[in-house]
């Protein structure tokens, strides 16, 4: 029994590689010829799983990149002839075209305001376009019948078997390293809660674009090998039916497991080759029926269902150690207001939720926003942290106008936002969530786990006080509501913002915890010169910690003054207790 | 005679957080009970749990003696329960008439008598049935919610912050219609309110929710306002 | 010119008829039914069975509608209902169902291509030109179908309930509307309409197990840009279908075949709500 997971993994990979290298000695020619294809398909299934199972991007387009890779080889050899230079050039061209197309698809599919379903739609369209382009290529592409019989590499069947087998193994191993790394946790974080990632300052669209392009290159490599081996290229290598088949294999094998999709692709494709010949329609029928049953009854797929029968208790991963970073220098230019809002409005159609909002807040101020339900408090916070939200007016952070900037860009200006309901990553551990929050300060490695997380003192205080420090290895979904609130606050503080927007940070916390967090907030303001904007319903809490209070009512600022002025106001009291307001309000 | 509504030790919440804890409250036939409390104390969640939009994690909900815990909302509504939620409470794209018609039980087509009865309080109902509900003013929308809830003479009315954002005259009229319907048909009402004055003026009893538990309850008498204010104080 | 206008109008009519079932399912259930192509194929084969058994070609479409409704009702109960809370899985499961339908049909009827006799044949003189009689009938059918669906949605209790569920399901439930039942009826109706459309296009195209696939993609894209509105679907069918006809006629048939999906994809990128308001 191996001692460490790393060693155990290494032994498993060595055994798998040895099996791949030795298998051709034991298998008959037909089995070898089929398995080469199955292995290549398995490798693309792994990329579909990383995209969909881990990062939540359901792409039907992986088949298209497979097709592009295959046509790159086939066309180059048909048009120019086979030479090492042409072969390498075709390889480079296939990968480059795939990456470029994937980048274009990412630009289209991960744009602002685009629905999450759109990436699936656009990858479907991509596959349709690919096929139509091949059809319209005439003799050049061989149209609907494709091309065959071109010169190809002088590699034996056994050689191709070993290449394809090692390629699949490499895809699984590299995939496993990626998904277990810090960057891999980010992929899951994006799937779980893209919004939170963006408010951690991460340009998620870029991350997904890079992932899509990387997956496209792997699929193109597989397609290139496929064309080299089979000596046949045809439009159906890249059509959406094949793209969908890949998704089916991933769902059957178990999304988010890597080994499940790889195994499902190899087994189903291999079985198809045998049974597809004798019982073609029944075999397809069985796959379809099994697929429906799995989706309805075992959404996690067959792999995890089988594994859970054999599984010992899950391996505990030791949580990283926490360290404290020196507090950042207090924010930029003290002469400029930390946040300046002028003439801000927000309307939905004819409904004005915010109108004529003007205020500034400076470093070292803790400004509370209060007002009854529907006054527009949360909408205001949203307009301050996302340039696309407001209908009119301007917002500047430390003198820099946010314009129409996306949340991640606002965060880079020094903004931190805590949401009203706890907005965290349910399936990540507490440590991983904190790690993601620090991603802007410390790059996430794509191949390993950091051994320690450095956090500013304020974030560590929150963790200590709420007991989260002892729960670093706990998955966030097992935390209580209050602990999630505290975690999100710690995550926001970990980003070392200079302007902090907090929407009900203490809802769901106990009295003691609230007092403590109040202390941390006032300390951040007084000692570190942060500017905090706080939305709170608990006026007692507001009174204790605020330096100023802004009262919002029906989308306008009703009052902006000191704690004493606001709490003594008859008007505010009447709004809160609901006695009819004066008609002129 | 069994209570029109009996909330018996109900615990409910979202995800892992419990918004309501062991809430016990009952409303007798013909009784008006006001549920008061600050924002975020679980008032709306209480109504949603009574209607079945949120499962009760513990405890039972009984409507006119029948245990409805675990049944879907439309089954509860079919037990002559009318519900006026706080947010998105009308179909903006439908006409006033269509909004009203949706409250009729399946198979019942005639609502003329109900509209005539309620038009005494809300005259615009009779004349503007073909108007799109989204184009009504805020106050008219609230009146439409109330009218739709009362159209079929329910035995139990659950209504969530009907006075929010309304001018005093409209609030007065809403109070009148509740009193008149109660006198005419003995309807039981569970009223969730932030407007303490309105709530105590129509209610027989009040209950204050604080952090998901009933912190205080009592008759809506002369002293009630002072006792409630203590719980809601700034 | 008249010929081109008729081509545009009749193409739009056919697209509208084909996509209408998908639209109402999507509108009420918020689920894209990828078995729509399969249901379409079922309709085509229903027409084949009816006519081969000696039935009148006029009976083909009504028979297909009934077959579609029955099939849709069964599918809703067994496959779709458990997946309401998982819309993405519902798309995948209905895709799997599409595969199953195609394979079952292949097992029963073989892979070959079949032809269904048209209730009317040849061309008729219309607007000063000779034009395919069946395509003109499709135009009439589309208008009648749009009117019937509008009447169903606007004029009946079921339609009112369906619109209420589309707009705000929770509020509808609170008023005593059984949204599960509304969904069931809607899905069955959507499947019925798909099969109905499948039978109606048989006089124009051959019947084979994969006949639904190209239609599915076009219908899917049309529904995405139309949201939940029949009027938007009519507009989208006219504009995108018109673009297809014009590009195929004056440009390149390959581009023509792509025009609906590509234009719809571009439109959705610029304006995620498509032709729908919002």
mmCIF file of C-alpha atoms in Angstrom, chain A residues 52 58 60 107-115 117-118 120-122 124-125 128-129 132-133 135-136 240-241 244-245 247-248 251 255 280-282 284-285 287-289 291-292 294-299, chain C residues 26 32 34 78-79 82-83 86 88-93 95-101 103-104 106-107 111 213 216-217 220-221 224 252-255 257-258 261-262 264-272:
data_model
loop_
_atom_site.group_PDB
_atom_site.id
_atom_site.type_symbol
_atom_site.label_atom_id
_atom_site.label_comp_id
_atom_site.label_asym_id
_atom_site.label_seq_id
_atom_site.Cartn_x
_atom_site.Cartn_y
_atom_site.Cartn_z
ATOM 1 C CA UNK A 52 -19.132 20.723 -18.245
ATOM 2 C CA UNK A 58 -22.074 22.529 -21.594
ATOM 3 C CA UNK A 60 -21.639 20.501 -28.014
ATOM 4 C CA UNK A 107 -16.123 35.786 -26.933
ATOM 5 C CA UNK A 108 -19.644 35.222 -28.252
ATOM 6 C CA UNK A 109 -20.804 32.844 -25.554
ATOM 7 C CA UNK A 110 -19.417 34.422 -22.395
ATOM 8 C CA UNK A 111 -20.229 38.016 -23.202
ATOM 9 C CA UNK A 112 -22.065 40.308 -20.830
ATOM 10 C CA UNK A 113 -25.830 39.808 -20.385
ATOM 11 C CA UNK A 114 -25.700 36.567 -22.363
ATOM 12 C CA UNK A 115 -27.699 33.732 -20.809
ATOM 13 C CA UNK A 117 -27.650 28.493 -22.104
ATOM 14 C CA UNK A 118 -26.196 30.558 -24.929
ATOM 15 C CA UNK A 120 -24.590 25.496 -25.531
ATOM 16 C CA UNK A 121 -26.593 27.058 -28.347
ATOM 17 C CA UNK A 122 -23.606 28.664 -30.008
ATOM 18 C CA UNK A 124 -24.428 23.655 -31.507
ATOM 19 C CA UNK A 125 -24.500 26.301 -34.224
ATOM 20 C CA UNK A 128 -23.767 22.977 -37.939
ATOM 21 C CA UNK A 129 -21.617 25.599 -39.643
ATOM 22 C CA UNK A 132 -22.077 23.028 -44.002
ATOM 23 C CA UNK A 133 -18.624 24.436 -44.751
ATOM 24 C CA UNK A 135 -20.328 20.230 -47.647
ATOM 25 C CA UNK A 136 -19.747 23.353 -49.662
ATOM 26 C CA UNK A 240 -23.431 18.108 -33.544
ATOM 27 C CA UNK A 241 -24.704 14.539 -33.293
ATOM 28 C CA UNK A 244 -24.110 15.328 -28.363
ATOM 29 C CA UNK A 245 -22.874 11.759 -28.173
ATOM 30 C CA UNK A 247 -22.139 14.767 -23.792
ATOM 31 C CA UNK A 248 -24.171 11.574 -23.385
ATOM 32 C CA UNK A 251 -23.426 12.092 -18.386
ATOM 33 C CA UNK A 255 -19.837 14.252 -14.866
ATOM 34 C CA UNK A 280 -27.327 -1.663 -35.037
ATOM 35 C CA UNK A 281 -30.667 -0.136 -34.106
ATOM 36 C CA UNK A 282 -31.258 -2.107 -30.954
ATOM 37 C CA UNK A 284 -28.556 2.594 -30.230
ATOM 38 C CA UNK A 285 -31.950 2.086 -28.653
ATOM 39 C CA UNK A 287 -27.896 3.401 -25.219
ATOM 40 C CA UNK A 288 -30.718 5.924 -25.558
ATOM 41 C CA UNK A 289 -32.895 4.180 -22.988
ATOM 42 C CA UNK A 291 -29.211 7.393 -20.973
ATOM 43 C CA UNK A 292 -32.764 8.489 -20.129
ATOM 44 C CA UNK A 294 -29.547 7.510 -15.826
ATOM 45 C CA UNK A 295 -30.524 11.156 -16.302
ATOM 46 C CA UNK A 296 -33.844 10.705 -14.514
ATOM 47 C CA UNK A 297 -32.767 8.354 -11.726
ATOM 48 C CA UNK A 298 -29.001 8.793 -11.301
ATOM 49 C CA UNK A 299 -28.141 12.317 -12.362
ATOM 50 C CA UNK C 26 -40.960 26.034 -23.675
ATOM 51 C CA UNK C 32 -36.594 22.889 -24.343
ATOM 52 C CA UNK C 34 -35.296 18.105 -27.741
ATOM 53 C CA UNK C 78 -42.476 9.260 -17.017
ATOM 54 C CA UNK C 79 -39.553 11.418 -18.139
ATOM 55 C CA UNK C 82 -39.219 14.293 -12.483
ATOM 56 C CA UNK C 83 -36.923 16.791 -14.203
ATOM 57 C CA UNK C 86 -33.395 20.240 -13.406
ATOM 58 C CA UNK C 88 -30.681 21.170 -18.231
ATOM 59 C CA UNK C 89 -31.137 17.488 -17.467
ATOM 60 C CA UNK C 90 -34.570 17.708 -19.052
ATOM 61 C CA UNK C 91 -32.963 18.887 -22.280
ATOM 62 C CA UNK C 92 -30.561 15.942 -22.181
ATOM 63 C CA UNK C 93 -33.262 13.421 -21.333
ATOM 64 C CA UNK C 95 -32.510 14.412 -26.471
ATOM 65 C CA UNK C 96 -32.091 10.786 -25.385
ATOM 66 C CA UNK C 97 -35.788 10.289 -26.018
ATOM 67 C CA UNK C 98 -35.332 11.650 -29.536
ATOM 68 C CA UNK C 99 -32.685 8.978 -30.141
ATOM 69 C CA UNK C 100 -34.964 6.274 -28.781
ATOM 70 C CA UNK C 101 -37.855 7.388 -30.984
ATOM 71 C CA UNK C 103 -34.361 3.888 -33.318
ATOM 72 C CA UNK C 104 -37.834 2.509 -32.573
ATOM 73 C CA UNK C 106 -36.105 2.432 -37.673
ATOM 74 C CA UNK C 107 -36.785 -0.965 -36.111
ATOM 75 C CA UNK C 111 -34.191 3.059 -42.652
ATOM 76 C CA UNK C 213 -33.371 16.498 -37.177
ATOM 77 C CA UNK C 216 -35.478 20.500 -34.724
ATOM 78 C CA UNK C 217 -32.511 22.861 -34.996
ATOM 79 C CA UNK C 220 -35.098 25.420 -31.529
ATOM 80 C CA UNK C 221 -33.412 28.599 -32.732
ATOM 81 C CA UNK C 224 -35.002 30.902 -28.520
ATOM 82 C CA UNK C 252 -25.725 30.126 -52.037
ATOM 83 C CA UNK C 253 -27.969 27.259 -50.916
ATOM 84 C CA UNK C 254 -25.430 26.245 -48.265
ATOM 85 C CA UNK C 255 -25.546 29.689 -46.730
ATOM 86 C CA UNK C 257 -29.469 26.379 -45.043
ATOM 87 C CA UNK C 258 -27.402 28.071 -42.338
ATOM 88 C CA UNK C 261 -29.354 29.255 -37.081
ATOM 89 C CA UNK C 262 -26.638 31.819 -37.751
ATOM 90 C CA UNK C 264 -30.703 33.657 -34.679
ATOM 91 C CA UNK C 265 -27.385 33.093 -32.906
ATOM 92 C CA UNK C 266 -26.172 36.571 -33.837
ATOM 93 C CA UNK C 267 -29.455 38.108 -32.764
ATOM 94 C CA UNK C 268 -29.317 36.358 -29.386
ATOM 95 C CA UNK C 269 -25.793 37.629 -28.811
ATOM 96 C CA UNK C 270 -26.818 41.212 -29.464
ATOM 97 C CA UNK C 271 -30.195 40.993 -27.800
ATOM 98 C CA UNK C 272 -30.636 38.017 -25.465
#
